[in-house]
Amino acid sequence: IMINHIIMRTYTLPIFIICLLSQACSQIPTQMDLISFVLVDNPQEKEIFLTEVAEISYFQPSNNNPDYLFRRPLIKEGQNEVLLFDFPSGSFLFFDKSGKPLRHFNHKGNGPGEYTVLTGFLYDQKRDEIFAYFKNQIHVYDSNGTYIRSLSLPEKSWITEAIDFDNNHLLIYDSEARHRIAFSAIAYPQSKEIPEQEGNNECHEKPFVLISKENGAVEQYLSLSENENIQLNVTENIAGNNIVFVAKTNRIVPTKEGATLYNQETDTLFHIDKNRHLTPQAIRKPAIATTQPIVYMNGYIESQGYQFLESVPLQVERGQFKSTFLVRDQQDGKLYKQILRLPDYEDKTFTLSPNTLMNGTTACIELSIEELQTAFLENRLKGELAKLVSKSNEEANNIYMFLRFK
């Protein structure tokens, strides 16, 4: 009896271990589990109505008050209001959903708690806090414009992307290394060497960082694969001067569950959820290192079985990089050229990419009032959009289409 008991135990332990290993391995994504973005030349077109993937609403700020004029805004939507930041003037402008002005403030200047220019801002409506950022500065204001505090960041940080990750943290991308490489290309155009990063007390150790909303303290560094052999910038000699064009990238794309993180110099996209689990999510093909010229892709928006993205050749045409806007259909896994339409706007096409996102669930597309008024006269508008344009005068502001993804 004792011998049989011992024999049974010697066989039970390995089986138990195998089961645990099997469960653990099953939770690790394989390449077969990853979304594949296979970039091809001259993709076929796919027509999709935006109403298939999102609920549509419109917002038109009033132009009746001279204190609420703007030229080039960045827009964030709150629960009952819309917040615009006007880059040229430095003003924050609040409107209700009907476009009526509510309040405004401006802290443009060189003093404490002020900004000379901003890269962007985040609006945490639950905390009633606006996080306004540029380079190594993040100033915090309430929605009445009262200065609250500034977050402490390393001296040489260069924050180019940030999202509201959770109640207590921001997820930022510190592009200090990218800018250092770009500036080196201007100073030493023939050099292949990448300049050394300076001490960690002057910049973040890694570019993807979770920081505290209270004081900017590092909560966690996120490690992603990198490829220093590929640099996403182009140097051109114009009139005897070396001009460096740095590619526009979306390295952090907010999602409903967290964020997609991507170093465009590599082939794998990652996702971080609210529990801070970082896992591979998608892979691009062919490998970026094999493309000639280099073709990189940005993150993507996902809704109703489609992924919307853009691919960009590393070539400058008339001072700009030219994007191709693509959509992947999950049913067949193929990439198509976006032909996005709106039932209320006949003979008009749109594009979707992470550049249009206001947060992980909502995007914003600006509609030219001049084009809308022409379309109205040609009977190409219908529904709510037609009603809104019919009430607009020649001096009216553009209309902003909000897309809440299904």
Tab-separated table of C-alpha atoms in Angstrom:
chain	number	residue	atom	x	y	z
A	1	ILE	CA	0.000	0.000	0.000
A	2	MET	CA	2.814	2.380	0.944
A	3	ILE	CA	4.678	1.620	-2.251
A	4	ASN	CA	1.610	2.309	-4.380
A	5	HIS	CA	1.081	5.573	-2.565
A	6	ILE	CA	4.641	6.683	-3.257
A	7	ILE	CA	4.353	5.713	-6.909
A	8	MET	CA	1.158	7.701	-7.305
A	9	ARG	CA	2.780	10.835	-5.828
A	10	THR	CA	5.763	10.618	-8.156
A	11	TYR	CA	3.423	10.650	-11.134
A	12	THR	CA	1.021	13.310	-9.828
A	13	LEU	CA	3.631	16.069	-9.310
A	14	PRO	CA	4.889	16.246	-12.914
A	15	ILE	CA	1.317	16.243	-14.254
A	16	PHE	CA	0.431	19.132	-11.939
A	17	ILE	CA	3.486	21.102	-13.098
A	18	ILE	CA	2.670	20.420	-16.747
A	19	CYS	CA	-0.856	21.728	-16.223
A	20	LEU	CA	0.462	24.945	-14.673
A	21	LEU	CA	2.971	25.437	-17.485
A	22	SER	CA	0.267	24.791	-20.048
A	23	GLN	CA	-2.012	27.413	-18.516
A	24	ALA	CA	0.809	29.962	-18.322
A	25	CYS	CA	1.880	29.402	-21.903
A	26	SER	CA	-1.690	29.665	-23.141
A	27	GLN	CA	-1.829	33.231	-21.775
A	28	ILE	CA	1.264	34.352	-23.734
A	29	PRO	CA	0.287	35.643	-27.212
A	30	THR	CA	1.936	33.822	-30.103
A	31	GLN	CA	2.514	35.369	-33.515
A	32	MET	CA	-0.626	33.560	-34.676
A	33	ASP	CA	-2.655	35.490	-32.069
A	34	LEU	CA	-1.376	38.914	-33.116
A	35	ILE	CA	-3.179	41.225	-35.518
A	36	SER	CA	-1.205	41.340	-38.775
A	37	PHE	CA	-0.982	44.535	-40.794
A	38	VAL	CA	0.365	43.489	-44.200
A	39	LEU	CA	1.302	46.640	-46.108
A	40	VAL	CA	1.000	46.365	-49.890
A	41	ASP	CA	1.496	48.724	-52.805
A	42	ASN	CA	-1.678	50.126	-54.381
A	43	PRO	CA	-4.256	48.544	-52.034
A	44	GLN	CA	-7.850	48.165	-53.183
A	45	GLU	CA	-10.437	50.631	-51.926
A	46	LYS	CA	-13.080	49.881	-49.311
A	47	GLU	CA	-16.086	52.131	-48.822
A	48	ILE	CA	-17.425	52.420	-45.274
A	49	PHE	CA	-20.043	54.762	-43.860
A	50	LEU	CA	-18.883	56.384	-40.656
A	51	THR	CA	-22.273	55.644	-39.107
A	52	GLU	CA	-21.365	51.929	-39.247
A	53	VAL	CA	-18.535	52.394	-36.761
A	54	ALA	CA	-19.518	55.452	-34.714
A	55	GLU	CA	-22.366	57.571	-33.411
A	56	ILE	CA	-22.174	61.005	-35.024
A	57	SER	CA	-22.856	64.418	-33.498
A	58	TYR	CA	-21.897	67.959	-34.460
A	59	PHE	CA	-20.480	70.918	-32.561
A	60	GLN	CA	-20.219	74.503	-33.812
A	61	PRO	CA	-18.771	77.132	-31.441
A	62	SER	CA	-20.539	80.476	-31.469
A	63	ASN	CA	-18.684	83.382	-33.063
A	64	ASN	CA	-20.762	86.150	-31.436
A	65	ASN	CA	-18.368	86.922	-28.565
A	66	PRO	CA	-14.957	88.476	-29.414
A	67	ASP	CA	-13.435	86.877	-26.283
A	68	TYR	CA	-14.016	83.428	-27.796
A	69	LEU	CA	-12.404	83.805	-31.194
A	70	PHE	CA	-9.848	81.211	-32.259
A	71	ARG	CA	-7.846	80.184	-35.317
A	72	ARG	CA	-6.213	76.779	-34.759
A	73	PRO	CA	-7.764	74.837	-31.900
A	74	LEU	CA	-7.099	71.565	-30.112
A	75	ILE	CA	-10.400	70.147	-28.873
A	76	LYS	CA	-11.372	67.954	-25.909
A	77	GLU	CA	-14.930	66.933	-25.065
A	78	GLY	CA	-16.249	66.820	-21.516
A	79	GLN	CA	-19.528	65.399	-20.261
A	80	ASN	CA	-21.529	68.597	-20.699
A	81	GLU	CA	-19.043	70.951	-22.320
A	82	VAL	CA	-16.334	71.247	-24.942
A	83	LEU	CA	-12.877	72.709	-24.264
A	84	LEU	CA	-10.792	74.325	-26.993
A	85	PHE	CA	-7.187	75.461	-26.766
A	86	ASP	CA	-6.246	78.049	-29.371
A	87	PHE	CA	-2.554	77.626	-30.210
A	88	PRO	CA	-1.882	81.153	-31.584
A	89	SER	CA	-3.456	83.058	-28.683
A	90	GLY	CA	-2.809	80.561	-25.870
A	91	SER	CA	-6.435	80.761	-24.694
A	92	PHE	CA	-8.540	77.965	-23.190
A	93	LEU	CA	-12.179	78.373	-24.258
A	94	PHE	CA	-15.155	76.529	-22.764
A	95	PHE	CA	-18.457	76.044	-24.620
A	96	ASP	CA	-21.579	74.050	-23.914
A	97	LYS	CA	-22.570	71.343	-26.372
A	98	SER	CA	-24.759	73.801	-28.300
A	99	GLY	CA	-21.734	76.062	-28.902
A	100	LYS	CA	-22.611	78.742	-26.332
A	101	PRO	CA	-19.530	80.325	-24.670
A	102	LEU	CA	-19.163	79.541	-20.953
A	103	ARG	CA	-15.793	80.790	-19.678
A	104	HIS	CA	-12.194	81.245	-20.767
A	105	PHE	CA	-8.693	81.819	-19.429
A	106	ASN	CA	-5.179	82.461	-20.703
A	107	HIS	CA	-1.868	81.944	-18.868
A	108	LYS	CA	0.471	82.703	-21.740
A	109	GLY	CA	3.639	84.301	-20.438
A	110	ASN	CA	7.067	83.687	-18.897
A	111	GLY	CA	6.179	83.723	-15.218
A	112	PRO	CA	5.581	80.876	-12.748
A	113	GLY	CA	2.637	78.697	-13.772
A	114	GLU	CA	2.588	80.205	-17.259
A	115	TYR	CA	3.412	78.845	-20.726
A	116	THR	CA	4.892	80.437	-23.810
A	117	VAL	CA	3.606	77.636	-26.058
A	118	LEU	CA	1.958	74.242	-25.541
A	119	THR	CA	2.296	70.885	-27.269
A	120	GLY	CA	-1.079	69.744	-25.956
A	121	PHE	CA	-3.307	69.358	-22.930
A	122	LEU	CA	-5.436	66.778	-21.092
A	123	TYR	CA	-8.720	67.443	-19.318
A	124	ASP	CA	-9.536	65.252	-16.301
A	125	GLN	CA	-13.098	66.336	-15.634
A	126	LYS	CA	-13.500	64.113	-12.554
A	127	ARG	CA	-10.632	65.924	-10.826
A	128	ASP	CA	-11.507	69.220	-12.527
A	129	GLU	CA	-7.896	69.499	-13.659
A	130	ILE	CA	-6.329	70.541	-16.954
A	131	PHE	CA	-2.784	69.270	-17.605
A	132	ALA	CA	-1.057	71.612	-20.073
A	133	TYR	CA	2.314	70.362	-21.338
A	134	PHE	CA	5.340	71.483	-23.340
A	135	LYS	CA	8.834	69.964	-23.186
A	136	ASN	CA	9.643	69.409	-19.495
A	137	GLN	CA	6.733	71.440	-18.135
A	138	ILE	CA	3.287	70.224	-17.118
A	139	HIS	CA	1.164	72.921	-15.490
A	140	VAL	CA	-2.134	72.051	-13.815
A	141	TYR	CA	-5.159	74.382	-13.748
A	142	ASP	CA	-8.778	73.971	-12.736
A	143	SER	CA	-11.570	74.642	-15.226
A	144	ASN	CA	-11.863	78.254	-14.030
A	145	GLY	CA	-8.228	78.858	-14.935
A	146	THR	CA	-6.839	78.866	-11.416
A	147	TYR	CA	-3.236	77.657	-11.334
A	148	ILE	CA	-2.923	74.641	-9.003
A	149	ARG	CA	0.577	73.194	-9.346
A	150	SER	CA	3.328	72.101	-11.748
A	151	LEU	CA	4.597	68.556	-12.087
A	152	SER	CA	8.302	68.002	-11.506
A	153	LEU	CA	10.031	66.468	-14.540
A	154	PRO	CA	13.685	65.939	-15.473
A	155	GLU	CA	15.291	69.073	-16.883
A	156	LYS	CA	15.851	67.769	-20.419
A	157	SER	CA	12.553	65.908	-20.836
A	158	TRP	CA	10.653	66.650	-24.017
A	159	ILE	CA	7.052	65.498	-23.656
A	160	THR	CA	5.422	65.176	-27.066
A	161	GLU	CA	2.563	62.782	-26.252
A	162	ALA	CA	0.454	62.227	-23.152
A	163	ILE	CA	-2.831	60.553	-22.246
A	164	ASP	CA	-5.012	60.456	-19.164
A	165	PHE	CA	-4.239	56.853	-18.169
A	166	ASP	CA	-6.250	56.471	-14.945
A	167	ASN	CA	-7.446	58.455	-11.939
A	168	ASN	CA	-3.948	59.007	-10.597
A	169	HIS	CA	-1.540	58.711	-13.534
A	170	LEU	CA	-0.588	60.170	-16.890
A	171	LEU	CA	1.103	58.049	-19.538
A	172	ILE	CA	3.675	60.162	-21.383
A	173	TYR	CA	6.170	59.771	-24.204
A	174	ASP	CA	9.468	61.561	-23.581
A	175	SER	CA	11.016	62.173	-26.999
A	176	GLU	CA	14.278	63.598	-25.642
A	177	ALA	CA	16.320	60.890	-27.395
A	178	ARG	CA	14.477	61.371	-30.710
A	179	HIS	CA	15.095	65.127	-30.658
A	180	ARG	CA	18.729	64.619	-29.678
A	181	ILE	CA	19.209	62.395	-32.728
A	182	ALA	CA	17.418	64.855	-35.017
A	183	PHE	CA	19.516	67.801	-33.834
A	184	SER	CA	22.646	65.694	-34.243
A	185	ALA	CA	21.678	65.108	-37.866
A	186	ILE	CA	21.730	68.875	-38.399
A	187	ALA	CA	25.067	69.426	-36.666
A	188	TYR	CA	26.805	66.293	-38.004
A	189	PRO	CA	25.036	65.255	-41.231
A	190	GLN	CA	27.736	62.727	-42.217
A	191	SER	CA	27.944	61.020	-38.833
A	192	LYS	CA	26.369	57.611	-38.248
A	193	GLU	CA	26.949	57.762	-34.515
A	194	ILE	CA	24.019	58.330	-32.185
A	195	PRO	CA	24.894	60.873	-29.480
A	196	GLU	CA	25.007	59.550	-25.947
A	197	GLN	CA	22.074	60.135	-23.644
A	198	GLU	CA	22.956	62.283	-20.668
A	199	GLY	CA	22.486	61.360	-17.022
A	200	ASN	CA	19.162	59.956	-15.842
A	201	ASN	CA	18.790	62.891	-13.461
A	202	GLU	CA	18.375	65.134	-16.540
A	203	CYS	CA	15.987	62.972	-18.585
A	204	HIS	CA	13.830	59.891	-18.187
A	205	GLU	CA	15.534	56.491	-18.418
A	206	LYS	CA	13.025	55.242	-21.026
A	207	PRO	CA	10.595	57.137	-23.253
A	208	PHE	CA	7.307	55.474	-22.192
A	209	VAL	CA	6.607	56.529	-18.610
A	210	LEU	CA	3.707	56.379	-16.162
A	211	ILE	CA	3.885	59.435	-13.901
A	212	SER	CA	1.896	60.708	-10.939
A	213	LYS	CA	-0.736	63.353	-11.547
A	214	GLU	CA	0.127	64.871	-8.189
A	215	ASN	CA	3.828	65.607	-8.616
A	216	GLY	CA	5.149	64.003	-11.828
A	217	ALA	CA	7.052	61.261	-9.973
A	218	VAL	CA	7.861	58.193	-12.074
A	219	GLU	CA	5.507	55.349	-11.242
A	220	GLN	CA	6.719	52.892	-13.877
A	221	TYR	CA	8.922	52.707	-16.954
A	222	LEU	CA	7.512	50.612	-19.808
A	223	SER	CA	10.007	48.571	-21.834
A	224	LEU	CA	9.327	48.174	-25.550
A	225	SER	CA	11.527	46.807	-28.301
A	226	GLU	CA	13.659	49.416	-30.069
A	227	ASN	CA	15.719	49.643	-33.247
A	228	GLU	CA	18.410	52.319	-33.209
A	229	ASN	CA	19.468	51.460	-36.762
A	230	ILE	CA	16.377	53.179	-38.136
A	231	GLN	CA	15.835	56.896	-37.614
A	232	LEU	CA	12.525	58.404	-38.665
A	233	ASN	CA	13.796	61.716	-39.943
A	234	VAL	CA	14.944	63.047	-43.290
A	235	THR	CA	17.732	65.614	-43.778
A	236	GLU	CA	17.560	67.810	-46.860
A	237	ASN	CA	19.907	70.560	-47.929
A	238	ILE	CA	17.846	73.606	-48.850
A	239	ALA	CA	19.682	76.719	-50.026
A	240	GLY	CA	22.867	75.515	-48.323
A	241	ASN	CA	21.154	74.736	-45.010
A	242	ASN	CA	20.554	71.285	-43.565
A	243	ILE	CA	16.865	70.976	-42.732
A	244	VAL	CA	15.740	67.951	-40.712
A	245	PHE	CA	12.156	66.783	-41.163
A	246	VAL	CA	11.103	64.654	-38.199
A	247	ALA	CA	8.359	62.150	-38.965
A	248	LYS	CA	5.050	62.654	-37.180
A	249	THR	CA	4.319	59.555	-35.094
A	250	ASN	CA	1.583	58.414	-32.727
A	251	ARG	CA	3.501	56.348	-30.206
A	252	ILE	CA	0.689	56.345	-27.632
A	253	VAL	CA	-2.861	55.697	-28.862
A	254	PRO	CA	-5.577	55.680	-26.188
A	255	THR	CA	-8.066	52.795	-26.244
A	256	LYS	CA	-11.146	51.904	-24.198
A	257	GLU	CA	-9.096	49.476	-22.092
A	258	GLY	CA	-5.776	51.348	-21.896
A	259	ALA	CA	-3.421	52.291	-24.721
A	260	THR	CA	-1.565	50.953	-27.741
A	261	LEU	CA	2.188	51.657	-27.534
A	262	TYR	CA	4.442	51.522	-30.560
A	263	ASN	CA	8.015	52.315	-31.492
A	264	GLN	CA	7.563	52.836	-35.234
A	265	GLU	CA	11.182	51.859	-35.884
A	266	THR	CA	10.179	48.271	-34.980
A	267	ASP	CA	7.520	45.821	-36.147
A	268	THR	CA	5.530	44.987	-32.999
A	269	LEU	CA	2.743	47.034	-31.407
A	270	PHE	CA	1.976	46.532	-27.713
A	271	HIS	CA	-1.062	47.131	-25.527
A	272	ILE	CA	-1.139	48.161	-21.890
A	273	ASP	CA	-4.374	47.677	-19.956
A	274	LYS	CA	-5.566	49.500	-16.853
A	275	ASN	CA	-3.897	46.833	-14.689
A	276	ARG	CA	-0.592	47.699	-16.405
A	277	HIS	CA	-0.266	44.382	-18.213
A	278	LEU	CA	1.909	45.036	-21.273
A	279	THR	CA	1.463	42.466	-24.058
A	280	PRO	CA	2.216	42.241	-27.805
A	281	GLN	CA	-0.901	43.134	-29.756
A	282	ALA	CA	-0.091	43.434	-33.453
A	283	ILE	CA	2.702	43.060	-35.975
A	284	ARG	CA	3.392	44.870	-39.222
A	285	LYS	CA	4.627	43.148	-42.375
A	286	PRO	CA	6.926	43.359	-44.222
A	287	ALA	CA	9.509	44.269	-41.589
A	288	ILE	CA	10.245	47.992	-41.626
A	289	ALA	CA	13.969	47.314	-42.115
A	290	THR	CA	13.239	45.609	-45.453
A	291	THR	CA	11.229	48.466	-46.982
A	292	GLN	CA	12.843	50.846	-49.462
A	293	PRO	CA	12.178	53.641	-49.004
A	294	ILE	CA	11.390	53.142	-45.330
A	295	VAL	CA	7.622	52.933	-44.805
A	296	TYR	CA	6.421	53.268	-41.240
A	297	MET	CA	2.912	52.960	-39.833
A	298	ASN	CA	1.261	54.581	-36.854
A	299	GLY	CA	-1.075	53.030	-34.310
A	300	TYR	CA	-4.694	52.402	-35.152
A	301	ILE	CA	-8.320	52.992	-34.163
A	302	GLU	CA	-10.499	49.897	-33.822
A	303	SER	CA	-14.280	49.727	-34.139
A	304	GLN	CA	-16.883	47.264	-35.419
A	305	GLY	CA	-14.443	44.829	-36.988
A	306	TYR	CA	-12.233	47.464	-38.620
A	307	GLN	CA	-8.832	48.963	-37.790
A	308	PHE	CA	-8.117	52.435	-39.168
A	309	LEU	CA	-4.492	53.507	-39.619
A	310	GLU	CA	-1.989	55.255	-41.856
A	311	SER	CA	1.252	54.243	-43.540
A	312	VAL	CA	3.901	56.850	-44.307
A	313	PRO	CA	6.910	56.602	-46.660
A	314	LEU	CA	9.978	58.303	-45.218
A	315	GLN	CA	10.074	60.809	-48.072
A	316	VAL	CA	9.470	64.539	-48.024
A	317	GLU	CA	7.310	66.082	-50.727
A	318	ARG	CA	6.993	69.882	-50.654
A	319	GLY	CA	8.086	69.938	-47.040
A	320	GLN	CA	5.702	67.229	-45.865
A	321	PHE	CA	5.404	63.473	-45.416
A	322	LYS	CA	2.526	62.036	-47.434
A	323	SER	CA	0.303	59.503	-45.656
A	324	THR	CA	-1.823	56.708	-47.094
A	325	PHE	CA	-4.906	56.084	-44.967
A	326	LEU	CA	-5.768	52.421	-44.647
A	327	VAL	CA	-8.415	50.209	-43.073
A	328	ARG	CA	-8.016	46.564	-42.126
A	329	ASP	CA	-11.082	44.352	-42.391
A	330	GLN	CA	-10.973	41.699	-39.671
A	331	GLN	CA	-13.047	39.302	-41.784
A	332	ASP	CA	-10.338	38.763	-44.380
A	333	GLY	CA	-7.331	40.371	-42.614
A	334	LYS	CA	-6.526	42.575	-45.632
A	335	LEU	CA	-5.625	46.262	-45.746
A	336	TYR	CA	-7.632	48.565	-48.003
A	337	LYS	CA	-7.461	52.234	-48.879
A	338	GLN	CA	-9.990	54.178	-46.804
A	339	ILE	CA	-13.050	55.561	-48.579
A	340	LEU	CA	-15.080	56.821	-45.636
A	341	ARG	CA	-18.405	58.531	-46.232
A	342	LEU	CA	-21.154	60.244	-44.263
A	343	PRO	CA	-24.840	59.803	-45.145
A	344	ASP	CA	-25.490	63.494	-44.359
A	345	TYR	CA	-22.705	64.751	-46.661
A	346	GLU	CA	-22.943	63.574	-50.266
A	347	ASP	CA	-19.780	63.263	-52.420
A	348	LYS	CA	-17.443	63.878	-49.477
A	349	THR	CA	-14.814	61.422	-48.213
A	350	PHE	CA	-13.022	61.372	-44.858
A	351	THR	CA	-10.056	59.673	-43.225
A	352	LEU	CA	-9.560	58.222	-39.754
A	353	SER	CA	-6.273	57.793	-37.916
A	354	PRO	CA	-5.025	58.234	-34.327
A	355	ASN	CA	-4.459	61.934	-35.129
A	356	THR	CA	-8.242	62.441	-34.927
A	357	LEU	CA	-8.666	60.969	-31.421
A	358	MET	CA	-9.745	63.101	-28.462
A	359	ASN	CA	-9.628	60.078	-26.133
A	360	GLY	CA	-9.905	56.289	-26.329
A	361	THR	CA	-13.534	56.309	-27.473
A	362	THR	CA	-14.103	59.541	-29.399
A	363	ALA	CA	-12.594	61.215	-32.457
A	364	CYS	CA	-13.062	64.674	-33.940
A	365	ILE	CA	-13.016	65.740	-37.592
A	366	GLU	CA	-13.119	69.415	-38.587
A	367	LEU	CA	-15.536	70.363	-41.388
A	368	SER	CA	-14.875	73.545	-43.357
A	369	ILE	CA	-17.856	75.901	-43.131
A	370	GLU	CA	-17.098	77.269	-46.607
A	371	GLU	CA	-17.221	73.780	-48.135
A	372	LEU	CA	-20.357	72.983	-46.142
A	373	GLN	CA	-22.149	76.110	-47.337
A	374	THR	CA	-21.263	75.283	-50.941
A	375	ALA	CA	-22.511	71.714	-50.445
A	376	PHE	CA	-25.742	73.059	-48.894
A	377	LEU	CA	-26.409	75.229	-51.950
A	378	GLU	CA	-25.832	72.151	-54.134
A	379	ASN	CA	-28.301	70.084	-52.053
A	380	ARG	CA	-25.586	67.667	-50.914
A	381	LEU	CA	-26.344	67.952	-47.198
A	382	LYS	CA	-29.065	66.230	-45.188
A	383	GLY	CA	-30.274	65.774	-41.639
A	384	GLU	CA	-28.791	67.567	-38.636
A	385	LEU	CA	-25.761	68.751	-40.603
A	386	ALA	CA	-27.975	70.515	-43.165
A	387	LYS	CA	-29.986	72.210	-40.377
A	388	LEU	CA	-26.817	73.460	-38.695
A	389	VAL	CA	-25.365	74.874	-41.921
A	390	SER	CA	-28.656	76.512	-42.904
A	391	LYS	CA	-28.434	78.663	-39.740
A	392	SER	CA	-24.773	79.639	-40.275
A	393	ASN	CA	-23.732	83.015	-41.640
A	394	GLU	CA	-20.622	83.811	-43.677
A	395	GLU	CA	-18.564	84.516	-40.553
A	396	ALA	CA	-19.560	81.280	-38.798
A	397	ASN	CA	-16.967	78.955	-37.288
A	398	ASN	CA	-16.197	75.570	-38.758
A	399	ILE	CA	-18.276	72.614	-37.604
A	400	TYR	CA	-16.657	69.750	-35.683
A	401	MET	CA	-17.937	66.226	-36.169
A	402	PHE	CA	-17.629	64.034	-33.069
A	403	LEU	CA	-17.441	60.272	-33.612
A	404	ARG	CA	-18.178	58.038	-30.590
A	405	PHE	CA	-16.974	54.612	-31.596
A	406	LYS	CA	-19.380	51.719	-31.156
